[in-house]
mmCIF file of C-alpha atoms and ligand atoms in Angstrom:
data_model
loop_
_atom_site.group_PDB
_atom_site.id
_atom_site.type_symbol
_atom_site.label_atom_id
_atom_site.label_comp_id
_atom_site.label_asym_id
_atom_site.label_seq_id
_atom_site.Cartn_x
_atom_site.Cartn_y
_atom_site.Cartn_z
ATOM 1 C CA UNK A 10 -0.170 0.077 -0.021
ATOM 2 C CA UNK A 11 1.295 3.453 -1.082
ATOM 3 C CA UNK A 12 1.949 5.887 1.653
ATOM 4 C CA UNK A 13 -0.086 9.154 1.428
ATOM 5 C CA UNK A 14 2.870 11.185 -0.002
ATOM 6 C CA UNK A 15 3.343 8.798 -2.891
ATOM 7 C CA UNK A 16 -0.335 8.784 -3.393
ATOM 8 C CA UNK A 17 -0.525 12.401 -3.523
ATOM 9 C CA UNK A 18 2.199 12.590 -6.111
ATOM 10 C CA UNK A 19 0.241 10.069 -8.142
ATOM 11 C CA UNK A 20 -2.566 12.039 -7.849
ATOM 12 C CA UNK A 21 -1.151 15.308 -9.099
ATOM 13 C CA UNK A 22 0.487 13.419 -12.110
ATOM 14 C CA UNK A 23 -2.878 12.009 -13.064
ATOM 15 C CA UNK A 24 -4.411 15.313 -13.261
ATOM 16 C CA UNK A 25 -2.142 15.828 -16.313
ATOM 17 C CA UNK A 26 -3.595 15.804 -19.700
ATOM 18 C CA UNK A 27 -3.692 12.274 -21.423
ATOM 19 C CA UNK A 28 -2.784 10.448 -18.490
ATOM 20 C CA UNK A 29 -4.546 7.892 -16.746
ATOM 21 C CA UNK A 30 -4.130 6.691 -13.182
ATOM 22 C CA UNK A 31 -2.108 3.760 -14.374
ATOM 23 C CA UNK A 32 0.068 5.907 -16.354
ATOM 24 C CA UNK A 33 0.514 8.481 -13.441
ATOM 25 C CA UNK A 34 1.379 5.543 -11.393
ATOM 26 C CA UNK A 35 4.277 4.514 -13.638
ATOM 27 C CA UNK A 36 5.622 7.923 -14.279
ATOM 28 C CA UNK A 37 5.695 8.381 -10.347
ATOM 29 C CA UNK A 38 7.261 5.294 -9.599
ATOM 30 C CA UNK A 39 9.904 5.985 -12.281
ATOM 31 C CA UNK A 40 10.682 9.426 -10.724
ATOM 32 C CA UNK A 41 10.949 7.999 -7.418
ATOM 33 C CA UNK A 42 13.312 5.221 -8.625
ATOM 34 C CA UNK A 43 15.745 7.861 -10.587
ATOM 35 C CA UNK A 44 15.507 10.756 -7.854
ATOM 36 C CA UNK A 45 18.936 12.051 -9.014
ATOM 37 C CA UNK A 46 18.491 11.662 -12.803
ATOM 38 C CA UNK A 47 14.573 12.593 -13.178
ATOM 39 C CA UNK A 48 12.888 13.772 -10.164
ATOM 40 C CA UNK A 49 15.560 16.719 -9.138
ATOM 41 C CA UNK A 50 16.109 17.940 -12.711
ATOM 42 C CA UNK A 51 12.222 18.069 -12.998
ATOM 43 C CA UNK A 52 11.557 19.786 -9.820
ATOM 44 C CA UNK A 53 14.147 22.401 -10.580
ATOM 45 C CA UNK A 54 13.010 23.034 -14.118
ATOM 46 C CA UNK A 55 9.339 23.198 -12.978
ATOM 47 C CA UNK A 56 10.602 25.891 -10.133
ATOM 48 C CA UNK A 57 11.978 27.778 -13.012
ATOM 49 C CA UNK A 58 9.284 27.754 -15.205
ATOM 50 C CA UNK A 59 7.017 28.666 -12.597
ATOM 51 C CA UNK A 60 8.977 31.600 -11.689
ATOM 52 C CA UNK A 61 9.893 32.813 -14.971
ATOM 53 C CA UNK A 62 7.200 32.048 -17.539
ATOM 54 C CA UNK A 63 4.408 34.762 -17.859
ATOM 55 C CA UNK A 64 1.518 35.354 -19.837
ATOM 56 C CA UNK A 65 1.938 38.205 -22.669
ATOM 57 C CA UNK A 66 -0.671 40.580 -21.813
ATOM 58 C CA UNK A 67 -0.860 41.721 -25.583
ATOM 59 C CA UNK A 68 -1.386 38.333 -27.416
ATOM 60 C CA UNK A 69 -1.855 35.676 -24.865
ATOM 61 C CA UNK A 70 1.158 33.536 -25.632
ATOM 62 C CA UNK A 71 3.710 32.680 -22.808
ATOM 63 C CA UNK A 72 7.397 33.800 -22.621
ATOM 64 C CA UNK A 73 9.710 34.997 -20.073
ATOM 65 C CA UNK A 74 8.944 38.610 -21.202
ATOM 66 C CA UNK A 75 5.648 40.799 -21.270
ATOM 67 C CA UNK A 76 5.013 41.716 -24.094
ATOM 68 C CA UNK A 77 6.281 38.344 -25.547
ATOM 69 C CA UNK A 78 9.247 38.191 -27.957
ATOM 70 C CA UNK A 79 6.839 37.857 -30.878
ATOM 71 C CA UNK A 80 4.989 40.995 -29.946
ATOM 72 C CA UNK A 81 8.273 42.659 -29.682
ATOM 73 C CA UNK A 82 9.801 41.930 -32.646
ATOM 74 C CA UNK A 83 9.559 45.163 -35.080
ATOM 75 C CA UNK A 84 10.159 42.644 -38.314
ATOM 76 C CA UNK A 85 6.629 41.408 -37.897
ATOM 77 C CA UNK A 86 3.789 42.807 -39.591
ATOM 78 C CA UNK A 87 1.356 44.204 -37.039
ATOM 79 C CA UNK A 88 -1.588 45.022 -39.125
ATOM 80 C CA UNK A 89 -2.393 41.188 -39.664
ATOM 81 C CA UNK A 90 -3.780 39.358 -36.787
ATOM 82 C CA UNK A 91 -3.849 35.461 -36.672
ATOM 83 C CA UNK A 92 -6.388 34.314 -34.474
ATOM 84 C CA UNK A 93 -5.695 30.958 -32.656
ATOM 85 C CA UNK A 94 -7.571 28.779 -30.034
ATOM 86 C CA UNK A 95 -4.572 28.106 -27.942
ATOM 87 C CA UNK A 96 -0.806 28.604 -27.350
ATOM 88 C CA UNK A 97 -0.160 25.224 -28.925
ATOM 89 C CA UNK A 98 -1.808 26.423 -32.443
ATOM 90 C CA UNK A 99 0.612 29.418 -32.103
ATOM 91 C CA UNK A 100 3.545 26.967 -32.085
ATOM 92 C CA UNK A 101 2.590 25.168 -34.573
ATOM 93 C CA UNK A 102 2.098 28.256 -36.843
ATOM 94 C CA UNK A 103 5.739 29.379 -35.562
ATOM 95 C CA UNK A 104 7.422 26.075 -36.272
ATOM 96 C CA UNK A 105 6.243 26.006 -39.956
ATOM 97 C CA UNK A 106 7.149 29.531 -40.014
ATOM 98 C CA UNK A 107 5.629 31.028 -42.899
ATOM 99 C CA UNK A 108 3.274 33.608 -41.147
ATOM 100 C CA UNK A 109 5.026 36.855 -40.296
ATOM 101 C CA UNK A 110 2.187 38.769 -38.752
ATOM 102 C CA UNK A 111 0.995 39.147 -35.029
ATOM 103 C CA UNK A 112 -1.019 36.379 -33.175
ATOM 104 C CA UNK A 113 -3.932 36.416 -30.911
ATOM 105 C CA UNK A 114 -4.647 33.526 -28.603
ATOM 106 C CA UNK A 115 -8.224 33.412 -27.878
ATOM 107 C CA UNK A 116 -8.234 31.218 -24.938
ATOM 108 C CA UNK A 117 -10.540 28.327 -26.255
ATOM 109 C CA UNK A 118 -13.719 28.112 -28.093
ATOM 110 C CA UNK A 119 -17.147 28.859 -27.168
ATOM 111 C CA UNK A 120 -18.791 26.107 -25.300
ATOM 112 C CA UNK A 121 -21.782 26.162 -23.196
ATOM 113 C CA UNK A 122 -20.867 22.494 -21.942
ATOM 114 C CA UNK A 123 -17.465 23.739 -20.525
ATOM 115 C CA UNK A 124 -18.983 27.030 -19.317
ATOM 116 C CA UNK A 125 -16.952 29.223 -21.889
ATOM 117 C CA UNK A 126 -18.867 32.174 -22.987
ATOM 118 C CA UNK A 127 -17.644 35.214 -25.059
ATOM 119 C CA UNK A 128 -16.522 36.844 -21.650
ATOM 120 C CA UNK A 129 -13.899 34.167 -21.122
ATOM 121 C CA UNK A 130 -12.326 34.289 -24.397
ATOM 122 C CA UNK A 131 -10.103 37.512 -25.720
ATOM 123 C CA UNK A 132 -12.537 39.016 -27.997
ATOM 124 C CA UNK A 133 -12.513 42.225 -26.583
ATOM 125 C CA UNK A 134 -8.840 42.547 -26.208
ATOM 126 C CA UNK A 135 -8.574 41.160 -29.902
ATOM 127 C CA UNK A 136 -11.240 44.442 -30.838
ATOM 128 C CA UNK A 137 -8.878 47.065 -28.996
ATOM 129 C CA UNK A 138 -5.838 45.479 -30.605
ATOM 130 C CA UNK A 139 -7.577 45.977 -33.994
ATOM 131 C CA UNK A 140 -8.295 49.789 -33.188
ATOM 132 C CA UNK A 141 -4.831 50.508 -31.746
ATOM 133 C CA UNK A 142 -2.510 48.773 -34.401
ATOM 134 C CA UNK A 143 -4.828 49.576 -37.260
ATOM 135 C CA UNK A 144 -5.132 46.150 -38.434
ATOM 136 C CA UNK A 145 -6.158 45.292 -41.936
ATOM 137 C CA UNK A 146 -6.730 41.690 -41.830
ATOM 138 C CA UNK A 147 -7.629 39.318 -39.235
ATOM 139 C CA UNK A 148 -7.379 35.480 -40.095
ATOM 140 C CA UNK A 149 -9.449 33.281 -38.015
ATOM 141 C CA UNK A 150 -7.506 29.901 -37.667
ATOM 142 C CA UNK A 151 -9.946 28.126 -35.367
ATOM 143 C CA UNK A 152 -10.957 24.528 -34.978
ATOM 144 C CA UNK A 153 -13.493 23.067 -37.529
ATOM 145 C CA UNK A 154 -15.309 21.568 -34.845
ATOM 146 C CA UNK A 155 -18.850 22.734 -34.019
ATOM 147 C CA UNK A 156 -17.623 24.937 -31.164
ATOM 148 C CA UNK A 157 -14.692 26.297 -33.425
ATOM 149 C CA UNK A 158 -17.163 26.949 -36.076
ATOM 150 C CA UNK A 159 -19.728 28.850 -33.874
ATOM 151 C CA UNK A 160 -16.824 31.058 -32.364
ATOM 152 C CA UNK A 161 -15.292 31.706 -35.670
ATOM 153 C CA UNK A 162 -18.905 33.284 -36.532
ATOM 154 C CA UNK A 163 -19.184 35.251 -33.502
ATOM 155 C CA UNK A 164 -15.800 36.863 -33.594
ATOM 156 C CA UNK A 165 -16.570 37.513 -37.351
ATOM 157 C CA UNK A 166 -19.797 39.196 -36.331
ATOM 158 C CA UNK A 167 -18.081 41.142 -33.920
ATOM 159 C CA UNK A 168 -15.299 42.489 -36.071
ATOM 160 C CA UNK A 169 -18.068 43.582 -38.986
ATOM 161 C CA UNK A 170 -18.092 46.825 -37.326
ATOM 162 C CA UNK A 171 -14.380 47.785 -38.596
ATOM 163 C CA UNK A 172 -13.985 49.558 -41.705
ATOM 164 C CA UNK A 173 -11.168 48.464 -43.828
ATOM 165 C CA UNK A 174 -10.530 45.195 -41.973
ATOM 166 C CA UNK A 175 -10.782 42.292 -43.582
ATOM 167 C CA UNK A 176 -11.671 39.058 -42.054
ATOM 168 C CA UNK A 177 -10.840 35.755 -43.475
ATOM 169 C CA UNK A 178 -10.517 32.158 -42.159
ATOM 170 C CA UNK A 179 -8.490 29.098 -43.211
ATOM 171 C CA UNK A 180 -9.600 27.010 -46.159
ATOM 172 C CA UNK A 181 -11.402 23.708 -45.450
ATOM 173 C CA UNK A 182 -11.349 20.892 -47.671
ATOM 174 C CA UNK A 183 -9.166 17.803 -48.824
ATOM 175 C CA UNK A 184 -6.182 17.489 -46.988
ATOM 176 C CA UNK A 185 -2.925 17.419 -48.893
ATOM 177 C CA UNK A 186 -2.055 13.756 -50.062
ATOM 178 C CA UNK A 187 -5.651 12.751 -49.401
ATOM 179 C CA UNK A 188 -7.820 10.597 -51.786
ATOM 180 C CA UNK A 189 -11.216 11.616 -52.591
ATOM 181 C CA UNK A 190 -12.953 8.295 -51.948
ATOM 182 C CA UNK A 191 -11.689 8.400 -48.070
ATOM 183 C CA UNK A 192 -13.158 11.781 -47.501
ATOM 184 C CA UNK A 193 -16.135 11.984 -44.963
ATOM 185 C CA UNK A 194 -19.276 13.911 -46.451
ATOM 186 C CA UNK A 195 -18.655 17.031 -44.444
ATOM 187 C CA UNK A 196 -15.337 17.553 -45.664
ATOM 188 C CA UNK A 197 -16.063 16.806 -49.256
ATOM 189 C CA UNK A 198 -18.969 18.817 -49.575
ATOM 190 C CA UNK A 199 -17.210 21.722 -47.993
ATOM 191 C CA UNK A 200 -14.274 21.510 -50.276
ATOM 192 C CA UNK A 201 -16.866 21.088 -53.137
ATOM 193 C CA UNK A 202 -18.460 24.669 -51.917
ATOM 194 C CA UNK A 203 -15.075 26.013 -51.367
ATOM 195 C CA UNK A 204 -13.645 25.061 -55.030
ATOM 196 C CA UNK A 205 -11.326 27.466 -56.748
ATOM 197 C CA UNK A 206 -11.281 28.670 -60.129
ATOM 198 C CA UNK A 207 -7.927 27.362 -61.828
ATOM 199 C CA UNK A 208 -8.072 28.187 -65.433
HETATM 200 ZN ZN1 ZN B 316 2.642 38.458 -27.190
#
């Protein structure tokens, strides 16, 4: 029978996304067996992260400085804002590296089930930025789930009031390398509706 301290640790680990009780037990045991090599460096890194990593008050990214290094980068085009749900999405765009504008992390998507309404998202902040930075294009890069789509509509509605602002969203359709006969109905019909003239 595990002592209460070990139990507490297993409990904390099992709260991490994607981990069930069994994985939490395995990780906890691994850490305790390898204190020097795994547990101590982890404790140290977690402490550092806790002390140094903060939220950017402009875009919602996480960094060691506020405004974050992306917001402070004068080479980026501040007239274009790419709206994402989560910091992980921002990382994806940055990893690929073709986007040279600014980001705005919305903080999720609207969901009655999870109690996320418009006030829980950073829509107001986005609107303030559009005004302040004289933004000319907002690109909505939200999920194509029902919640993501609803959120896109709500945000687009709110942005309608700005003159000289173009609001776009990422194209939806056939994935690169995808075969037509494997596609689900929704993907295929959306791809059909958003077909592009090529000749
Ligand atoms: Zn930022």
